[in-house]
């Protein structure tokens, strides 16, 4: 903040005048709806007895399963930020449960459960022994590699490890183990040395946008998968749009269409070989994730959408190469595919389990009006923030009219579409909302220094004090 030297005429003292708070007038005149606040307070008071009954029923119930359920319930309450309403009940429940903690976890081999137990008890001042995690070590004294397949458990162990003391050496190992493996997929790829400088390294920003697609805790694996998927999309976009020669672009497109390397790819630069291998490896990871669920067809369907995205990128690159200016209609046919909304929707379905089955992909493949309208708007917003127009005011007005019209189409289609589960439709809307955030203050992915940076700091770094 800037400051200036001022003079107190009464005392003759000089001092630095600091800038006033930018928020004082804002909140002083911020409208407050007292009635709405009273309604919310009443609703909160109304549900308190129900939650209290759930907790105290668990308190009086006996058995290890009941203990497990009540500890997980307490963890959920803490995560939701409502635990402070029930501190007395939580204290009684934990005091009772801790008396038999060793018996309760004796036959428990779920990493997530043990980690949550440890975190909850340590959070409330109960010194649960870190020896409980020895069961997850192999004969070599190290944490078993098989644990890395349990994303939920790994994240919980990572969280629990932060409550270690100076004598909890095993938790030091746990923190090192989880940190190493949660970062490994990115580090093992060695982006910095293998990719040329054109790549937009935006993994954190991409995860932020993915959070708007599904924020719920049980979609943790889905968020990881989709972040990898959109990273592949960004690599494709940057390769075709900002770096590769036309011959390199055509070679990459042909290899991806075949979904296998060929002799022509063997002749290409190392960076292009790496891009190609990276994309295939990402989809191999997806196959391992969903194959055990009997949903391999989902990866195949997503691959086909990804191929369409690649072809659209190649088409735009060819136009740019020969300085061809297509009609607006022809441009939008290719442009709405290149902006990647269809492919991204397919990517969101992969991690949704049995919520998004084959009919969801068939619906997407039919190019429903709902997705068309969202995709067109995505194209328009991308262009409005990414290009300098000769007649900006007139052009922006026309593009804005198109966006408003497509918003109306989206609203209408939401009321009439019955072919797919409501949650699938919600993914489409979340995708549209994400676009509004990404392009609301410029091209947020390419230039995230402004609002997007503030949002990321708020979401990931600024703690909410309860």
GROMACS .gro file of C-alpha atoms in nm:
model
  466
    1UNK     CA    1   0.000   0.000   0.000
    2UNK     CA    2   0.112   0.351  -0.071
    3UNK     CA    3   0.164   0.609   0.201
    4UNK     CA    4   0.242   0.977   0.225
    5UNK     CA    5   0.414   1.202   0.478
    6UNK     CA    6   0.172   1.424   0.666
    7UNK     CA    7   0.203   1.684   0.943
    8UNK     CA    8   0.009   1.699   1.268
    9UNK     CA    9  -0.023   2.079   1.300
   10UNK     CA   10  -0.115   2.063   1.668
   11UNK     CA   11   0.195   1.875   1.778
   12UNK     CA   12   0.421   1.958   1.488
   13UNK     CA   13   0.498   1.590   1.438
   14UNK     CA   14   0.543   1.428   1.102
   15UNK     CA   15   0.395   1.088   1.038
   16UNK     CA   16   0.312   0.859   0.749
   17UNK     CA   17  -0.051   0.865   0.646
   18UNK     CA   18  -0.156   0.512   0.550
   19UNK     CA   19  -0.423   0.430   0.299
   20UNK     CA   20  -0.768   0.378   0.454
   21UNK     CA   21  -0.921   0.033   0.441
   22UNK     CA   22  -1.089  -0.036   0.109
   23UNK     CA   23  -1.364  -0.228   0.289
   24UNK     CA   24  -1.496   0.023   0.545
   25UNK     CA   25  -1.748   0.200   0.326
   26UNK     CA   26  -1.830  -0.120   0.139
   27UNK     CA   27  -1.951  -0.308   0.445
   28UNK     CA   28  -2.091   0.002   0.614
   29UNK     CA   29  -2.345   0.037   0.335
   30UNK     CA   30  -2.377  -0.331   0.247
   31UNK     CA   31  -2.748  -0.427   0.258
   32UNK     CA   32  -2.836  -0.681   0.528
   33UNK     CA   33  -3.163  -0.868   0.517
   34UNK     CA   34  -3.244  -0.919   0.885
   35UNK     CA   35  -3.550  -1.128   0.803
   36UNK     CA   36  -3.345  -1.368   0.592
   37UNK     CA   37  -3.087  -1.402   0.869
   38UNK     CA   38  -3.363  -1.479   1.120
   39UNK     CA   39  -3.505  -1.746   0.889
   40UNK     CA   40  -3.164  -1.910   0.850
   41UNK     CA   41  -3.110  -1.902   1.226
   42UNK     CA   42  -3.451  -2.065   1.282
   43UNK     CA   43  -3.376  -2.337   1.027
   44UNK     CA   44  -3.045  -2.408   1.196
   45UNK     CA   45  -3.207  -2.440   1.537
   46UNK     CA   46  -3.471  -2.672   1.391
   47UNK     CA   47  -3.221  -2.927   1.261
   48UNK     CA   48  -2.994  -2.925   1.566
   49UNK     CA   49  -3.207  -3.176   1.762
   50UNK     CA   50  -3.201  -3.420   1.470
   51UNK     CA   51  -2.823  -3.410   1.445
   52UNK     CA   52  -2.789  -3.430   1.822
   53UNK     CA   53  -3.015  -3.737   1.828
   54UNK     CA   54  -2.803  -3.903   1.558
   55UNK     CA   55  -2.488  -3.846   1.759
   56UNK     CA   56  -2.626  -3.948   2.097
   57UNK     CA   57  -2.791  -4.258   1.953
   58UNK     CA   58  -2.448  -4.360   1.838
   59UNK     CA   59  -2.313  -4.276   2.183
   60UNK     CA   60  -2.551  -4.512   2.360
   61UNK     CA   61  -2.517  -4.789   2.101
   62UNK     CA   62  -2.253  -5.054   2.159
   63UNK     CA   63  -2.026  -5.246   1.921
   64UNK     CA   64  -1.728  -5.162   1.705
   65UNK     CA   65  -1.941  -5.082   1.400
   66UNK     CA   66  -2.135  -4.821   1.596
   67UNK     CA   67  -1.811  -4.669   1.722
   68UNK     CA   68  -1.679  -4.649   1.368
   69UNK     CA   69  -1.997  -4.482   1.247
   70UNK     CA   70  -1.997  -4.220   1.521
   71UNK     CA   71  -1.631  -4.128   1.467
   72UNK     CA   72  -1.695  -4.089   1.095
   73UNK     CA   73  -2.003  -3.881   1.177
   74UNK     CA   74  -1.796  -3.651   1.397
   75UNK     CA   75  -1.540  -3.614   1.118
   76UNK     CA   76  -1.819  -3.522   0.878
   77UNK     CA   77  -1.952  -3.262   1.121
   78UNK     CA   78  -1.606  -3.109   1.155
   79UNK     CA   79  -1.565  -3.102   0.776
   80UNK     CA   80  -1.901  -2.929   0.737
   81UNK     CA   81  -1.810  -2.668   0.996
   82UNK     CA   82  -2.097  -2.752   1.233
   83UNK     CA   83  -1.914  -2.945   1.505
   84UNK     CA   84  -1.896  -2.644   1.736
   85UNK     CA   85  -2.273  -2.667   1.784
   86UNK     CA   86  -2.233  -3.011   1.944
   87UNK     CA   87  -1.908  -2.992   2.139
   88UNK     CA   88  -2.054  -3.141   2.459
   89UNK     CA   89  -2.202  -3.439   2.277
   90UNK     CA   90  -1.881  -3.493   2.081
   91UNK     CA   91  -1.669  -3.483   2.397
   92UNK     CA   92  -1.890  -3.745   2.566
   93UNK     CA   93  -1.887  -3.966   2.258
   94UNK     CA   94  -1.509  -3.953   2.217
   95UNK     CA   95  -1.440  -4.009   2.587
   96UNK     CA   96  -1.656  -4.321   2.578
   97UNK     CA   97  -1.509  -4.446   2.251
   98UNK     CA   98  -1.146  -4.390   2.349
   99UNK     CA   99  -1.176  -4.628   2.645
  100UNK     CA  100  -1.198  -4.921   2.403
  101UNK     CA  101  -1.004  -4.781   2.108
  102UNK     CA  102  -0.758  -5.072   2.086
  103UNK     CA  103  -1.037  -5.330   2.067
  104UNK     CA  104  -1.232  -5.119   1.819
  105UNK     CA  105  -0.950  -5.097   1.565
  106UNK     CA  106  -0.796  -5.440   1.629
  107UNK     CA  107  -0.938  -5.592   1.310
  108UNK     CA  108  -0.966  -5.271   1.110
  109UNK     CA  109  -0.748  -5.265   0.798
  110UNK     CA  110  -0.905  -4.977   0.609
  111UNK     CA  111  -0.653  -4.693   0.575
  112UNK     CA  112  -0.922  -4.427   0.550
  113UNK     CA  113  -1.095  -4.540   0.871
  114UNK     CA  114  -0.777  -4.563   1.079
  115UNK     CA  115  -0.660  -4.224   0.950
  116UNK     CA  116  -0.992  -4.060   1.036
  117UNK     CA  117  -0.988  -4.218   1.384
  118UNK     CA  118  -0.637  -4.084   1.442
  119UNK     CA  119  -0.722  -3.737   1.313
  120UNK     CA  120  -1.044  -3.702   1.514
  121UNK     CA  121  -0.900  -3.826   1.843
  122UNK     CA  122  -0.582  -3.620   1.810
  123UNK     CA  123  -0.785  -3.312   1.716
  124UNK     CA  124  -0.982  -3.341   2.039
  125UNK     CA  125  -0.677  -3.404   2.256
  126UNK     CA  126  -0.685  -3.785   2.280
  127UNK     CA  127  -0.339  -3.931   2.225
  128UNK     CA  128  -0.427  -4.218   1.995
  129UNK     CA  129  -0.110  -4.414   1.930
  130UNK     CA  130   0.049  -4.380   1.588
  131UNK     CA  131   0.140  -4.749   1.615
  132UNK     CA  132  -0.203  -4.815   1.464
  133UNK     CA  133  -0.046  -4.743   1.125
  134UNK     CA  134   0.212  -5.023   1.156
  135UNK     CA  135  -0.045  -5.261   1.009
  136UNK     CA  136  -0.004  -5.081   0.677
  137UNK     CA  137   0.368  -5.158   0.652
  138UNK     CA  138   0.522  -5.450   0.467
  139UNK     CA  139   0.793  -5.690   0.571
  140UNK     CA  140   1.053  -5.436   0.465
  141UNK     CA  141   0.926  -5.189   0.726
  142UNK     CA  142   0.793  -4.946   0.467
  143UNK     CA  143   0.439  -4.845   0.385
  144UNK     CA  144   0.297  -5.087   0.130
  145UNK     CA  145   0.288  -4.967  -0.231
  146UNK     CA  146  -0.062  -5.111  -0.269
  147UNK     CA  147  -0.189  -4.824  -0.053
  148UNK     CA  148  -0.121  -4.580  -0.336
  149UNK     CA  149  -0.423  -4.714  -0.523
  150UNK     CA  150  -0.648  -4.596  -0.239
  151UNK     CA  151  -0.677  -4.222  -0.314
  152UNK     CA  152  -0.925  -4.162  -0.034
  153UNK     CA  153  -0.706  -4.340   0.219
  154UNK     CA  154  -0.390  -4.166   0.103
  155UNK     CA  155  -0.546  -3.822   0.136
  156UNK     CA  156  -0.673  -3.906   0.484
  157UNK     CA  157  -0.334  -4.040   0.591
  158UNK     CA  158  -0.173  -3.722   0.459
  159UNK     CA  159  -0.414  -3.517   0.669
  160UNK     CA  160  -0.361  -3.732   0.978
  161UNK     CA  161   0.018  -3.711   0.948
  162UNK     CA  162   0.005  -3.337   1.016
  163UNK     CA  163  -0.100  -3.412   1.375
  164UNK     CA  164   0.226  -3.594   1.451
  165UNK     CA  165   0.439  -3.515   1.755
  166UNK     CA  166   0.816  -3.518   1.793
  167UNK     CA  167   0.805  -3.889   1.883
  168UNK     CA  168   0.568  -4.004   1.607
  169UNK     CA  169   0.839  -4.119   1.369
  170UNK     CA  170   0.600  -4.339   1.179
  171UNK     CA  171   0.388  -4.033   1.099
  172UNK     CA  172   0.695  -3.857   0.960
  173UNK     CA  173   0.727  -4.157   0.730
  174UNK     CA  174   0.356  -4.137   0.650
  175UNK     CA  175   0.382  -3.772   0.548
  176UNK     CA  176   0.683  -3.841   0.329
  177UNK     CA  177   0.512  -4.146   0.176
  178UNK     CA  178   0.184  -3.973   0.094
  179UNK     CA  179   0.347  -3.653  -0.031
  180UNK     CA  180   0.578  -3.846  -0.260
  181UNK     CA  181   0.306  -4.056  -0.416
  182UNK     CA  182   0.045  -3.782  -0.449
  183UNK     CA  183   0.298  -3.578  -0.645
  184UNK     CA  184   0.447  -3.870  -0.834
  185UNK     CA  185   0.217  -3.876  -1.137
  186UNK     CA  186   0.321  -3.522  -1.224
  187UNK     CA  187   0.687  -3.541  -1.125
  188UNK     CA  188   0.749  -3.874  -1.297
  189UNK     CA  189   0.640  -3.718  -1.624
  190UNK     CA  190   0.921  -3.463  -1.582
  191UNK     CA  191   0.735  -3.189  -1.763
  192UNK     CA  192   1.001  -2.925  -1.709
  193UNK     CA  193   1.279  -3.105  -1.897
  194UNK     CA  194   1.078  -3.288  -2.164
  195UNK     CA  195   0.816  -3.038  -2.273
  196UNK     CA  196   0.911  -2.727  -2.466
  197UNK     CA  197   0.840  -2.390  -2.307
  198UNK     CA  198   0.508  -2.342  -2.485
  199UNK     CA  199   0.316  -2.559  -2.240
  200UNK     CA  200   0.093  -2.367  -1.999
  201UNK     CA  201   0.180  -2.524  -1.664
  202UNK     CA  202  -0.158  -2.476  -1.499
  203UNK     CA  203  -0.223  -2.792  -1.296
  204UNK     CA  204  -0.342  -2.602  -0.987
  205UNK     CA  205  -0.561  -2.372  -1.195
  206UNK     CA  206  -0.708  -2.671  -1.376
  207UNK     CA  207  -0.788  -2.845  -1.048
  208UNK     CA  208  -0.959  -2.524  -0.934
  209UNK     CA  209  -1.182  -2.529  -1.241
  210UNK     CA  210  -1.245  -2.902  -1.193
  211UNK     CA  211  -1.366  -2.829  -0.839
  212UNK     CA  212  -1.657  -2.640  -0.992
  213UNK     CA  213  -1.758  -2.954  -1.180
  214UNK     CA  214  -1.791  -3.162  -0.866
  215UNK     CA  215  -1.684  -3.043  -0.523
  216UNK     CA  216  -1.839  -3.323  -0.316
  217UNK     CA  217  -1.589  -3.531  -0.111
  218UNK     CA  218  -1.691  -3.862  -0.269
  219UNK     CA  219  -1.585  -3.733  -0.611
  220UNK     CA  220  -1.220  -3.703  -0.506
  221UNK     CA  221  -1.102  -3.965  -0.757
  222UNK     CA  222  -1.317  -3.806  -1.026
  223UNK     CA  223  -1.147  -3.471  -0.970
  224UNK     CA  224  -0.803  -3.628  -1.003
  225UNK     CA  225  -0.904  -3.803  -1.325
  226UNK     CA  226  -1.061  -3.493  -1.476
  227UNK     CA  227  -0.759  -3.278  -1.387
  228UNK     CA  228  -0.538  -3.522  -1.576
  229UNK     CA  229  -0.784  -3.521  -1.865
  230UNK     CA  230  -0.802  -3.144  -1.904
  231UNK     CA  231  -0.423  -3.128  -1.871
  232UNK     CA  232  -0.411  -3.350  -2.180
  233UNK     CA  233  -0.657  -3.114  -2.350
  234UNK     CA  234  -0.439  -2.813  -2.271
  235UNK     CA  235  -0.129  -2.986  -2.405
  236UNK     CA  236  -0.314  -3.058  -2.730
  237UNK     CA  237  -0.436  -2.700  -2.756
  238UNK     CA  238  -0.093  -2.551  -2.691
  239UNK     CA  239   0.080  -2.793  -2.929
  240UNK     CA  240  -0.145  -2.724  -3.227
  241UNK     CA  241  -0.207  -2.357  -3.158
  242UNK     CA  242   0.127  -2.223  -3.045
  243UNK     CA  243   0.418  -2.449  -3.127
  244UNK     CA  244   0.401  -2.745  -3.366
  245UNK     CA  245   0.470  -2.710  -3.736
  246UNK     CA  246   0.198  -2.822  -3.974
  247UNK     CA  247   0.375  -3.149  -4.053
  248UNK     CA  248   0.421  -3.218  -3.681
  249UNK     CA  249   0.055  -3.137  -3.615
  250UNK     CA  250  -0.059  -3.373  -3.889
  251UNK     CA  251   0.168  -3.651  -3.762
  252UNK     CA  252   0.037  -3.616  -3.407
  253UNK     CA  253  -0.324  -3.609  -3.526
  254UNK     CA  254  -0.274  -3.924  -3.738
  255UNK     CA  255  -0.109  -4.112  -3.452
  256UNK     CA  256  -0.386  -4.014  -3.211
  257UNK     CA  257  -0.651  -4.114  -3.464
  258UNK     CA  258  -0.489  -4.459  -3.485
  259UNK     CA  259  -0.426  -4.447  -3.107
  260UNK     CA  260  -0.091  -4.606  -3.171
  261UNK     CA  261   0.253  -4.482  -3.282
  262UNK     CA  262   0.364  -4.525  -3.642
  263UNK     CA  263   0.686  -4.487  -3.839
  264UNK     CA  264   0.610  -4.123  -3.905
  265UNK     CA  265   0.586  -4.052  -3.531
  266UNK     CA  266   0.925  -4.219  -3.481
  267UNK     CA  267   1.075  -3.947  -3.701
  268UNK     CA  268   0.924  -3.660  -3.502
  269UNK     CA  269   1.103  -3.445  -3.241
  270UNK     CA  270   1.134  -3.579  -2.887
  271UNK     CA  271   0.886  -3.326  -2.750
  272UNK     CA  272   0.613  -3.453  -2.984
  273UNK     CA  273   0.686  -3.816  -2.895
  274UNK     CA  274   0.651  -3.721  -2.530
  275UNK     CA  275   0.319  -3.544  -2.588
  276UNK     CA  276   0.187  -3.850  -2.767
  277UNK     CA  277   0.308  -4.091  -2.497
  278UNK     CA  278   0.174  -3.869  -2.221
  279UNK     CA  279  -0.177  -3.875  -2.367
  280UNK     CA  280  -0.176  -4.254  -2.413
  281UNK     CA  281  -0.046  -4.302  -2.058
  282UNK     CA  282  -0.320  -4.079  -1.915
  283UNK     CA  283  -0.587  -4.289  -2.079
  284UNK     CA  284  -0.418  -4.610  -1.963
  285UNK     CA  285  -0.452  -4.474  -1.609
  286UNK     CA  286  -0.822  -4.415  -1.674
  287UNK     CA  287  -0.860  -4.771  -1.798
  288UNK     CA  288  -0.709  -4.905  -1.477
  289UNK     CA  289  -0.936  -4.680  -1.270
  290UNK     CA  290  -1.268  -4.776  -1.427
  291UNK     CA  291  -1.187  -5.119  -1.571
  292UNK     CA  292  -1.244  -5.287  -1.235
  293UNK     CA  293  -1.596  -5.140  -1.235
  294UNK     CA  294  -1.680  -5.305  -1.566
  295UNK     CA  295  -1.699  -4.964  -1.735
  296UNK     CA  296  -1.419  -4.991  -1.993
  297UNK     CA  297  -1.659  -4.871  -2.261
  298UNK     CA  298  -1.653  -4.532  -2.088
  299UNK     CA  299  -1.284  -4.484  -2.162
  300UNK     CA  300  -1.337  -4.589  -2.524
  301UNK     CA  301  -1.619  -4.337  -2.561
  302UNK     CA  302  -1.403  -4.064  -2.407
  303UNK     CA  303  -1.118  -4.151  -2.643
  304UNK     CA  304  -1.351  -4.095  -2.940
  305UNK     CA  305  -1.449  -3.752  -2.810
  306UNK     CA  306  -1.082  -3.672  -2.757
  307UNK     CA  307  -1.007  -3.767  -3.119
  308UNK     CA  308  -1.279  -3.526  -3.236
  309UNK     CA  309  -1.114  -3.255  -3.028
  310UNK     CA  310  -0.777  -3.329  -3.188
  311UNK     CA  311  -0.922  -3.310  -3.540
  312UNK     CA  312  -1.083  -2.974  -3.462
  313UNK     CA  313  -0.748  -2.840  -3.342
  314UNK     CA  314  -0.586  -2.962  -3.663
  315UNK     CA  315  -0.856  -2.798  -3.877
  316UNK     CA  316  -0.803  -2.461  -3.710
  317UNK     CA  317  -0.426  -2.498  -3.748
  318UNK     CA  318  -0.468  -2.562  -4.122
  319UNK     CA  319  -0.684  -2.252  -4.160
  320UNK     CA  320  -0.424  -2.045  -3.980
  321UNK     CA  321  -0.146  -2.191  -4.195
  322UNK     CA  322  -0.304  -2.070  -4.520
  323UNK     CA  323  -0.457  -1.755  -4.368
  324UNK     CA  324  -0.805  -1.882  -4.452
  325UNK     CA  325  -1.092  -1.681  -4.304
  326UNK     CA  326  -1.398  -1.907  -4.284
  327UNK     CA  327  -1.754  -1.787  -4.261
  328UNK     CA  328  -1.886  -1.743  -3.909
  329UNK     CA  329  -2.106  -2.052  -3.952
  330UNK     CA  330  -1.817  -2.271  -4.073
  331UNK     CA  331  -1.593  -2.140  -3.797
  332UNK     CA  332  -1.846  -2.220  -3.525
  333UNK     CA  333  -1.889  -2.578  -3.652
  334UNK     CA  334  -1.521  -2.641  -3.587
  335UNK     CA  335  -1.474  -2.387  -3.309
  336UNK     CA  336  -1.734  -2.529  -3.073
  337UNK     CA  337  -1.558  -2.867  -3.096
  338UNK     CA  338  -1.212  -2.716  -3.050
  339UNK     CA  339  -1.313  -2.533  -2.732
  340UNK     CA  340  -1.335  -2.886  -2.581
  341UNK     CA  341  -1.674  -2.876  -2.404
  342UNK     CA  342  -1.790  -3.207  -2.554
  343UNK     CA  343  -1.465  -3.382  -2.467
  344UNK     CA  344  -1.464  -3.230  -2.119
  345UNK     CA  345  -1.818  -3.352  -2.055
  346UNK     CA  346  -1.710  -3.703  -2.151
  347UNK     CA  347  -1.415  -3.663  -1.915
  348UNK     CA  348  -1.643  -3.569  -1.626
  349UNK     CA  349  -1.849  -3.885  -1.675
  350UNK     CA  350  -1.552  -4.119  -1.624
  351UNK     CA  351  -1.525  -4.063  -1.250
  352UNK     CA  352  -1.896  -4.062  -1.172
  353UNK     CA  353  -1.936  -4.437  -1.133
  354UNK     CA  354  -2.279  -4.576  -1.207
  355UNK     CA  355  -2.433  -4.229  -1.214
  356UNK     CA  356  -2.305  -4.180  -1.569
  357UNK     CA  357  -2.355  -4.503  -1.759
  358UNK     CA  358  -2.364  -4.582  -2.130
  359UNK     CA  359  -2.680  -4.379  -2.190
  360UNK     CA  360  -2.499  -4.064  -2.075
  361UNK     CA  361  -2.237  -4.110  -2.347
  362UNK     CA  362  -2.498  -4.193  -2.609
  363UNK     CA  363  -2.680  -3.875  -2.510
  364UNK     CA  364  -2.359  -3.672  -2.543
  365UNK     CA  365  -2.281  -3.836  -2.877
  366UNK     CA  366  -2.621  -3.726  -3.010
  367UNK     CA  367  -2.511  -3.363  -2.960
  368UNK     CA  368  -2.814  -3.251  -2.757
  369UNK     CA  369  -2.921  -2.888  -2.776
  370UNK     CA  370  -2.824  -2.838  -2.412
  371UNK     CA  371  -2.457  -2.920  -2.472
  372UNK     CA  372  -2.456  -2.742  -2.808
  373UNK     CA  373  -2.571  -2.419  -2.645
  374UNK     CA  374  -2.317  -2.449  -2.362
  375UNK     CA  375  -2.038  -2.529  -2.608
  376UNK     CA  376  -2.126  -2.236  -2.835
  377UNK     CA  377  -2.122  -2.002  -2.537
  378UNK     CA  378  -1.785  -2.141  -2.435
  379UNK     CA  379  -1.653  -2.069  -2.783
  380UNK     CA  380  -1.793  -1.716  -2.778
  381UNK     CA  381  -1.650  -1.635  -2.435
  382UNK     CA  382  -1.312  -1.772  -2.533
  383UNK     CA  383  -1.304  -1.557  -2.845
  384UNK     CA  384  -1.438  -1.246  -2.672
  385UNK     CA  385  -1.155  -1.255  -2.419
  386UNK     CA  386  -0.883  -1.380  -2.653
  387UNK     CA  387  -0.906  -1.156  -2.960
  388UNK     CA  388  -0.886  -0.786  -3.033
  389UNK     CA  389  -1.175  -0.704  -3.266
  390UNK     CA  390  -1.175  -0.423  -3.520
  391UNK     CA  391  -1.516  -0.303  -3.405
  392UNK     CA  392  -1.519  -0.426  -3.044
  393UNK     CA  393  -1.836  -0.256  -2.919
  394UNK     CA  394  -2.058  -0.369  -3.207
  395UNK     CA  395  -1.906  -0.717  -3.214
  396UNK     CA  396  -1.934  -0.766  -2.839
  397UNK     CA  397  -2.298  -0.661  -2.846
  398UNK     CA  398  -2.379  -0.920  -3.111
  399UNK     CA  399  -2.183  -1.195  -2.938
  400UNK     CA  400  -2.348  -1.106  -2.607
  401UNK     CA  401  -2.692  -1.137  -2.768
  402UNK     CA  402  -2.596  -1.485  -2.888
  403UNK     CA  403  -2.483  -1.580  -2.539
  404UNK     CA  404  -2.810  -1.460  -2.384
  405UNK     CA  405  -3.007  -1.656  -2.644
  406UNK     CA  406  -2.808  -1.971  -2.572
  407UNK     CA  407  -2.861  -1.926  -2.199
  408UNK     CA  408  -3.235  -1.936  -2.266
  409UNK     CA  409  -3.192  -2.254  -2.469
  410UNK     CA  410  -3.000  -2.411  -2.181
  411UNK     CA  411  -3.276  -2.321  -1.934
  412UNK     CA  412  -3.542  -2.464  -2.164
  413UNK     CA  413  -3.353  -2.787  -2.226
  414UNK     CA  414  -3.304  -2.840  -1.853
  415UNK     CA  415  -3.682  -2.845  -1.813
  416UNK     CA  416  -3.747  -3.090  -2.096
  417UNK     CA  417  -3.449  -3.329  -2.099
  418UNK     CA  418  -3.548  -3.656  -1.934
  419UNK     CA  419  -3.318  -3.904  -2.111
  420UNK     CA  420  -3.037  -3.892  -1.857
  421UNK     CA  421  -3.007  -3.865  -1.478
  422UNK     CA  422  -3.042  -3.522  -1.323
  423UNK     CA  423  -2.685  -3.543  -1.197
  424UNK     CA  424  -2.562  -3.569  -1.557
  425UNK     CA  425  -2.753  -3.252  -1.643
  426UNK     CA  426  -2.599  -3.090  -1.337
  427UNK     CA  427  -2.254  -3.165  -1.477
  428UNK     CA  428  -2.347  -2.974  -1.792
  429UNK     CA  429  -2.461  -2.674  -1.588
  430UNK     CA  430  -2.149  -2.689  -1.373
  431UNK     CA  431  -1.946  -2.683  -1.693
  432UNK     CA  432  -2.127  -2.368  -1.804
  433UNK     CA  433  -2.076  -2.206  -1.465
  434UNK     CA  434  -1.710  -2.292  -1.473
  435UNK     CA  435  -1.682  -2.111  -1.808
  436UNK     CA  436  -1.833  -1.799  -1.655
  437UNK     CA  437  -1.565  -1.806  -1.385
  438UNK     CA  438  -1.284  -1.882  -1.630
  439UNK     CA  439  -1.376  -1.604  -1.873
  440UNK     CA  440  -1.545  -1.358  -1.639
  441UNK     CA  441  -1.237  -1.135  -1.607
  442UNK     CA  442  -1.041  -1.224  -1.919
  443UNK     CA  443  -0.888  -1.552  -2.030
  444UNK     CA  444  -0.847  -1.697  -1.682
  445UNK     CA  445  -0.643  -2.003  -1.773
  446UNK     CA  446  -0.387  -1.823  -1.988
  447UNK     CA  447  -0.370  -1.520  -1.756
  448UNK     CA  448  -0.468  -1.638  -1.405
  449UNK     CA  449  -0.287  -1.358  -1.222
  450UNK     CA  450  -0.602  -1.161  -1.137
  451UNK     CA  451  -0.932  -1.295  -1.009
  452UNK     CA  452  -0.845  -1.660  -1.067
  453UNK     CA  453  -0.540  -1.623  -0.844
  454UNK     CA  454  -0.757  -1.464  -0.575
  455UNK     CA  455  -1.008  -1.747  -0.600
  456UNK     CA  456  -0.734  -2.010  -0.570
  457UNK     CA  457  -0.584  -1.841  -0.265
  458UNK     CA  458  -0.929  -1.822  -0.107
  459UNK     CA  459  -1.013  -2.186  -0.180
  460UNK     CA  460  -0.683  -2.361  -0.114
  461UNK     CA  461  -0.472  -2.137   0.110
  462UNK     CA  462  -0.691  -1.919   0.331
  463UNK     CA  463  -0.810  -2.128   0.623
  464UNK     CA  464  -1.167  -2.092   0.743
  465UNK     CA  465  -1.147  -2.034   1.117
  466UNK     CA  466  -1.426  -2.220   1.293
   0.00000   0.00000   0.00000
